[in-house]
Tab-separated table of C-alpha atoms in Angstrom:
chain	number	residue	atom	x	y	z
Q	1	MET	CA	38.874	126.053	11.335
Q	2	GLY	CA	40.295	129.354	10.105
Q	3	GLU	CA	38.847	131.113	7.074
Q	4	SER	CA	42.003	130.700	4.954
Q	5	VAL	CA	42.181	126.990	5.748
Q	6	SER	CA	38.528	126.403	4.838
Q	7	ARG	CA	38.934	128.370	1.591
Q	8	ASP	CA	42.010	126.306	0.731
Q	9	ARG	CA	40.078	123.109	1.314
Q	10	ALA	CA	37.232	124.354	-0.865
Q	11	SER	CA	39.751	125.156	-3.588
Q	12	ASP	CA	41.251	121.664	-3.311
Q	13	LEU	CA	37.792	120.131	-3.697
Q	14	ALA	CA	37.006	122.288	-6.729
Q	15	SER	CA	40.229	121.090	-8.365
Q	16	GLN	CA	39.408	117.475	-7.566
Q	17	LEU	CA	35.934	117.815	-9.077
Q	18	ALA	CA	37.269	119.728	-12.090
Q	19	VAL	CA	34.775	122.564	-11.689
Q	20	ASP	CA	35.246	126.327	-11.601
Q	21	VAL	CA	33.211	127.339	-8.561
Q	22	ASN	CA	33.279	130.613	-6.668
Q	23	ALA	CA	35.332	129.894	-3.537
Q	24	GLU	CA	32.944	131.679	-1.169
Q	25	LEU	CA	29.937	129.850	-2.605
Q	26	LEU	CA	31.666	126.481	-2.426
Q	27	GLU	CA	32.694	127.160	1.169
Q	28	LEU	CA	29.024	127.845	1.931
Q	29	ALA	CA	28.068	124.552	0.256
Q	30	LEU	CA	30.450	122.755	2.620
Q	31	THR	CA	29.087	124.430	5.763
Q	32	HIS	CA	26.675	122.302	7.793
Q	33	ARG	CA	24.059	124.057	9.909
Q	34	SER	CA	25.725	122.754	13.090
Q	35	PHE	CA	28.823	124.815	12.270
Q	36	ALA	CA	26.703	127.871	11.502
Q	37	TYR	CA	24.800	127.649	14.785
Q	38	GLU	CA	28.010	127.357	16.780
Q	39	ASN	CA	29.604	130.313	14.991
Q	40	GLY	CA	27.179	133.172	15.441
Q	41	GLY	CA	24.559	132.135	12.931
Q	42	ALA	CA	26.856	132.113	9.897
Q	43	GLY	CA	25.421	130.961	6.594
Q	44	HIS	CA	24.969	127.237	5.931
Q	45	ASN	CA	24.277	125.006	2.952
Q	46	GLU	CA	20.575	124.145	3.195
Q	47	ARG	CA	19.401	126.593	0.500
Q	48	LEU	CA	22.103	125.337	-1.866
Q	49	GLU	CA	21.066	121.774	-1.015
Q	50	PHE	CA	17.477	122.626	-1.997
Q	51	LEU	CA	18.693	123.962	-5.350
Q	52	GLY	CA	21.091	121.095	-5.971
Q	53	ASP	CA	18.395	118.506	-5.298
Q	54	SER	CA	16.322	119.859	-8.197
Q	55	ILE	CA	19.306	120.054	-10.545
Q	56	LEU	CA	20.371	116.520	-9.670
Q	57	GLY	CA	16.884	115.163	-10.265
Q	58	GLN	CA	16.518	116.885	-13.615
Q	59	ALA	CA	19.957	115.841	-14.882
Q	60	VAL	CA	19.434	112.201	-13.919
Q	61	THR	CA	15.913	112.172	-15.353
Q	62	VAL	CA	17.049	113.521	-18.733
Q	63	MET	CA	19.991	111.106	-18.845
Q	64	LEU	CA	17.823	108.080	-18.084
Q	65	TYR	CA	15.195	109.150	-20.620
Q	66	ARG	CA	17.721	109.543	-23.406
Q	67	GLU	CA	19.773	106.429	-22.678
Q	68	ASN	CA	16.889	104.016	-22.098
Q	69	PRO	CA	14.391	104.461	-24.963
Q	70	THR	CA	12.710	101.106	-24.316
Q	71	LEU	CA	12.010	101.539	-20.588
Q	72	ASP	CA	8.554	102.613	-19.434
Q	73	GLU	CA	7.817	105.381	-16.948
Q	74	GLY	CA	7.731	103.049	-13.964
Q	75	GLU	CA	11.161	101.546	-14.663
Q	76	LEU	CA	12.664	104.976	-15.322
Q	77	ALA	CA	11.262	106.249	-12.018
Q	78	LYS	CA	12.755	103.305	-10.128
Q	79	ARG	CA	16.178	103.898	-11.650
Q	80	ARG	CA	16.037	107.592	-10.871
Q	81	ALA	CA	15.105	106.869	-7.248
Q	82	SER	CA	18.077	104.517	-6.992
Q	83	LEU	CA	20.523	107.122	-8.296
Q	84	VAL	CA	19.339	110.173	-6.351
Q	85	SER	CA	18.688	108.526	-2.978
Q	86	SER	CA	20.554	109.597	0.141
Q	87	VAL	CA	22.217	106.190	0.212
Q	88	ALA	CA	23.542	106.619	-3.344
Q	89	LEU	CA	24.692	110.206	-2.783
Q	90	ALA	CA	26.480	109.236	0.418
Q	91	GLU	CA	28.256	106.535	-1.586
Q	92	VAL	CA	29.317	109.201	-4.094
Q	93	ALA	CA	30.528	111.454	-1.279
Q	94	ARG	CA	32.636	108.719	0.318
Q	95	ALA	CA	34.198	107.851	-3.035
Q	96	ILE	CA	35.497	111.407	-3.458
Q	97	GLY	CA	36.431	111.888	0.205
Q	98	LEU	CA	33.932	114.709	0.647
Q	99	GLY	CA	33.659	114.253	4.407
Q	100	ARG	CA	37.044	115.784	5.130
Q	101	TYR	CA	36.019	119.070	3.492
Q	102	ILE	CA	32.763	119.641	5.409
Q	103	ARG	CA	32.609	122.319	8.105
Q	104	LEU	CA	30.858	120.795	11.114
Q	105	GLY	CA	29.925	121.931	14.578
Q	106	ARG	CA	31.709	120.350	17.506
Q	107	GLY	CA	28.751	118.146	18.400
Q	108	GLU	CA	28.508	116.631	14.931
Q	109	GLU	CA	32.272	116.266	14.776
Q	110	LEU	CA	32.301	114.243	17.975
Q	111	THR	CA	29.461	111.964	16.845
Q	112	GLY	CA	30.934	110.962	13.497
Q	113	GLY	CA	29.196	113.562	11.374
Q	114	ARG	CA	31.795	113.359	8.617
Q	115	ASP	CA	30.558	109.893	7.735
Q	116	LYS	CA	26.826	110.344	8.334
Q	117	SER	CA	24.968	109.446	5.153
Q	118	SER	CA	22.454	112.275	5.536
Q	119	ILE	CA	25.140	114.962	5.943
Q	120	LEU	CA	27.223	113.581	3.081
Q	121	ALA	CA	24.240	113.338	0.730
Q	122	ASP	CA	23.044	116.850	1.566
Q	123	THR	CA	26.525	118.255	0.961
Q	124	VAL	CA	26.750	116.613	-2.462
Q	125	GLU	CA	23.503	118.354	-3.424
Q	126	ALA	CA	24.777	121.674	-2.050
Q	127	VAL	CA	27.979	121.397	-4.101
Q	128	ILE	CA	25.878	120.767	-7.209
Q	129	GLY	CA	23.829	123.855	-6.381
Q	130	ALA	CA	26.957	125.965	-5.929
Q	131	THR	CA	28.294	124.740	-9.256
Q	132	TYR	CA	25.054	125.712	-10.988
Q	133	LEU	CA	25.174	129.254	-9.585
Q	134	SER	CA	28.874	129.687	-10.347
Q	135	ALA	CA	29.357	127.940	-13.678
Q	136	GLY	CA	25.873	127.512	-15.103
Q	137	PRO	CA	23.542	124.622	-15.927
Q	138	GLU	CA	25.807	122.816	-18.388
Q	139	GLU	CA	28.710	122.563	-15.949
Q	140	ALA	CA	26.368	121.525	-13.136
Q	141	THR	CA	24.863	118.793	-15.309
Q	142	ALA	CA	28.317	117.612	-16.348
Q	143	LEU	CA	29.325	117.410	-12.679
Q	144	VAL	CA	26.247	115.326	-11.885
Q	145	MET	CA	27.082	112.929	-14.694
Q	146	ARG	CA	30.670	112.532	-13.468
Q	147	LEU	CA	29.534	111.911	-9.914
Q	148	ILE	CA	26.951	109.251	-10.737
Q	149	ALA	CA	28.999	107.497	-13.438
Q	150	PRO	CA	30.483	104.994	-10.933
Q	151	LEU	CA	26.971	104.150	-9.716
Q	152	MET	CA	25.888	103.358	-13.258
Q	153	LEU	CA	28.733	100.840	-13.572
Q	154	ASP	CA	27.567	98.877	-10.530
Q	155	PRO	CA	25.861	95.723	-11.892
Q	156	ASP	CA	23.692	95.467	-8.769
Q	157	ARG	CA	22.583	99.096	-8.788
Q	158	PHE	CA	19.283	98.413	-10.476
Q	159	GLY	CA	18.559	95.149	-8.693
Q	160	VAL	CA	17.589	95.429	-5.037
Q	161	SER	CA	18.138	99.170	-5.131
Q	162	MET	CA	15.318	99.667	-7.614
Q	163	ASP	CA	12.633	98.235	-5.341
Q	164	PRO	CA	14.167	97.906	-1.883
Q	165	LYS	CA	10.871	97.741	0.016
Q	166	THR	CA	9.689	94.699	-1.931
Q	167	SER	CA	13.127	93.096	-1.716
Q	168	LEU	CA	13.198	93.613	2.057
Q	169	GLN	CA	9.706	92.185	2.479
Q	170	GLU	CA	10.612	89.082	0.466
Q	171	LEU	CA	13.871	88.523	2.363
Q	172	SER	CA	12.235	89.076	5.739
Q	173	ALA	CA	9.519	86.569	4.874
Q	174	ARG	CA	12.091	83.956	3.858
Q	175	LEU	CA	13.883	84.426	7.174
Q	176	GLY	CA	10.661	84.338	9.176
Q	177	ARG	CA	11.203	87.848	10.545
Q	178	GLY	CA	7.737	89.237	9.780
Q	179	ILE	CA	6.406	92.121	7.698
Q	180	PRO	CA	8.457	95.352	7.616
Q	181	ARG	CA	6.843	98.269	9.466
Q	182	TYR	CA	7.832	101.880	8.712
Q	183	THR	CA	7.633	104.897	11.008
Q	184	VAL	CA	8.277	108.280	9.394
Q	185	THR	CA	8.912	111.693	10.944
Q	186	ASN	CA	9.832	114.975	9.277
Q	187	SER	CA	11.606	118.192	10.126
Q	188	GLY	CA	12.492	121.496	8.532
Q	189	PRO	CA	10.510	124.246	6.768
Q	190	ASP	CA	7.775	123.390	4.276
Q	191	HIS	CA	9.940	124.263	1.271
Q	192	SER	CA	12.799	122.009	2.409
Q	193	LYS	CA	11.471	119.211	4.587
Q	194	ARG	CA	13.617	116.215	5.480
Q	195	PHE	CA	12.024	112.867	6.232
Q	196	LEU	CA	13.432	110.185	8.546
Q	197	ALA	CA	12.108	106.636	8.283
Q	198	ALA	CA	12.748	103.770	10.673
Q	199	VAL	CA	11.939	100.192	9.665
Q	200	ALA	CA	11.213	97.311	12.032
Q	201	LEU	CA	10.497	93.668	11.230
Q	202	GLY	CA	7.401	92.234	12.865
Q	203	ASP	CA	7.364	93.211	16.536
Q	204	GLU	CA	11.128	93.773	16.722
Q	205	ALA	CA	12.876	97.068	17.371
Q	206	PRO	CA	13.863	99.106	14.276
Q	207	ILE	CA	16.896	97.672	12.504
Q	208	ALA	CA	17.610	100.526	10.090
Q	209	THR	CA	16.829	104.148	9.321
Q	210	GLY	CA	16.907	106.229	6.171
Q	211	GLU	CA	16.555	109.883	5.193
Q	212	GLY	CA	15.193	111.560	2.097
Q	213	THR	CA	13.413	114.553	0.616
Q	214	SER	CA	10.101	112.679	0.698
Q	215	LYS	CA	8.438	109.976	2.781
Q	216	LYS	CA	8.873	107.567	-0.130
Q	217	TYR	CA	12.610	108.164	-0.514
Q	218	ALA	CA	13.198	107.935	3.245
Q	219	GLU	CA	11.420	104.571	3.408
Q	220	MET	CA	13.398	103.306	0.419
Q	221	ALA	CA	16.671	104.334	2.054
Q	222	ALA	CA	15.688	102.576	5.284
Q	223	ALA	CA	14.668	99.450	3.364
Q	224	ARG	CA	18.027	99.335	1.542
Q	225	ASP	CA	19.971	99.489	4.793
Q	226	ALA	CA	17.717	96.897	6.425
Q	227	TRP	CA	18.085	94.568	3.438
Q	228	ALA	CA	21.873	94.925	3.592
Q	229	THR	CA	21.831	94.185	7.336
Q	230	LEU	CA	19.682	91.068	6.931
Q	231	SER	CA	21.735	89.848	3.979
Q	232	SER	CA	24.924	89.994	6.017
Q	233	LEU	CA	23.588	87.856	8.896
């Protein structure tokens, strides 16, 4: 992809999101490490993702605290986990068509990288980080609120999604499939580790995987996907 084309796409995305973001910074937010590695070690979006993750978490935490004065800490934490998970962010990304703007390496392109939940979720966080650096904290927070608004309208968002591991265990027991077992690995530098969880039922092979910024979030993401798979059988 030529530089002018990628800048144009970044500009189109900025218009769609109604944010005033520096074009070069937004282009960086849309650049996956696979593209960088295949193009002479160009910059990629992982540092912006790290920043955006913190901004997203803070914005959602403050919103939930203010809008739910009767909920205790445990319930607030469950709702936050539901809204900032990789599964939720990938849902946000698909809703805005983010995949078509991402700069990917050839390998990721050929293996469906534009619709991989982990890549989509990471790119959402990177875009939030770029917005913070370009337009400041208020605009970044406003962007977060616009992005998660559709999730808040989902009547099932705070059902299974709030405690997916328990929901999966209960469903698996009803179906006689055994107790869920989780295997977690991690990668990346200490300041920006990514965790990958695989969940299996009883002695079966894993039926779902999930990614997150912590072991807990990765297991929750895997449990959500496994619950959805079992529910559809």
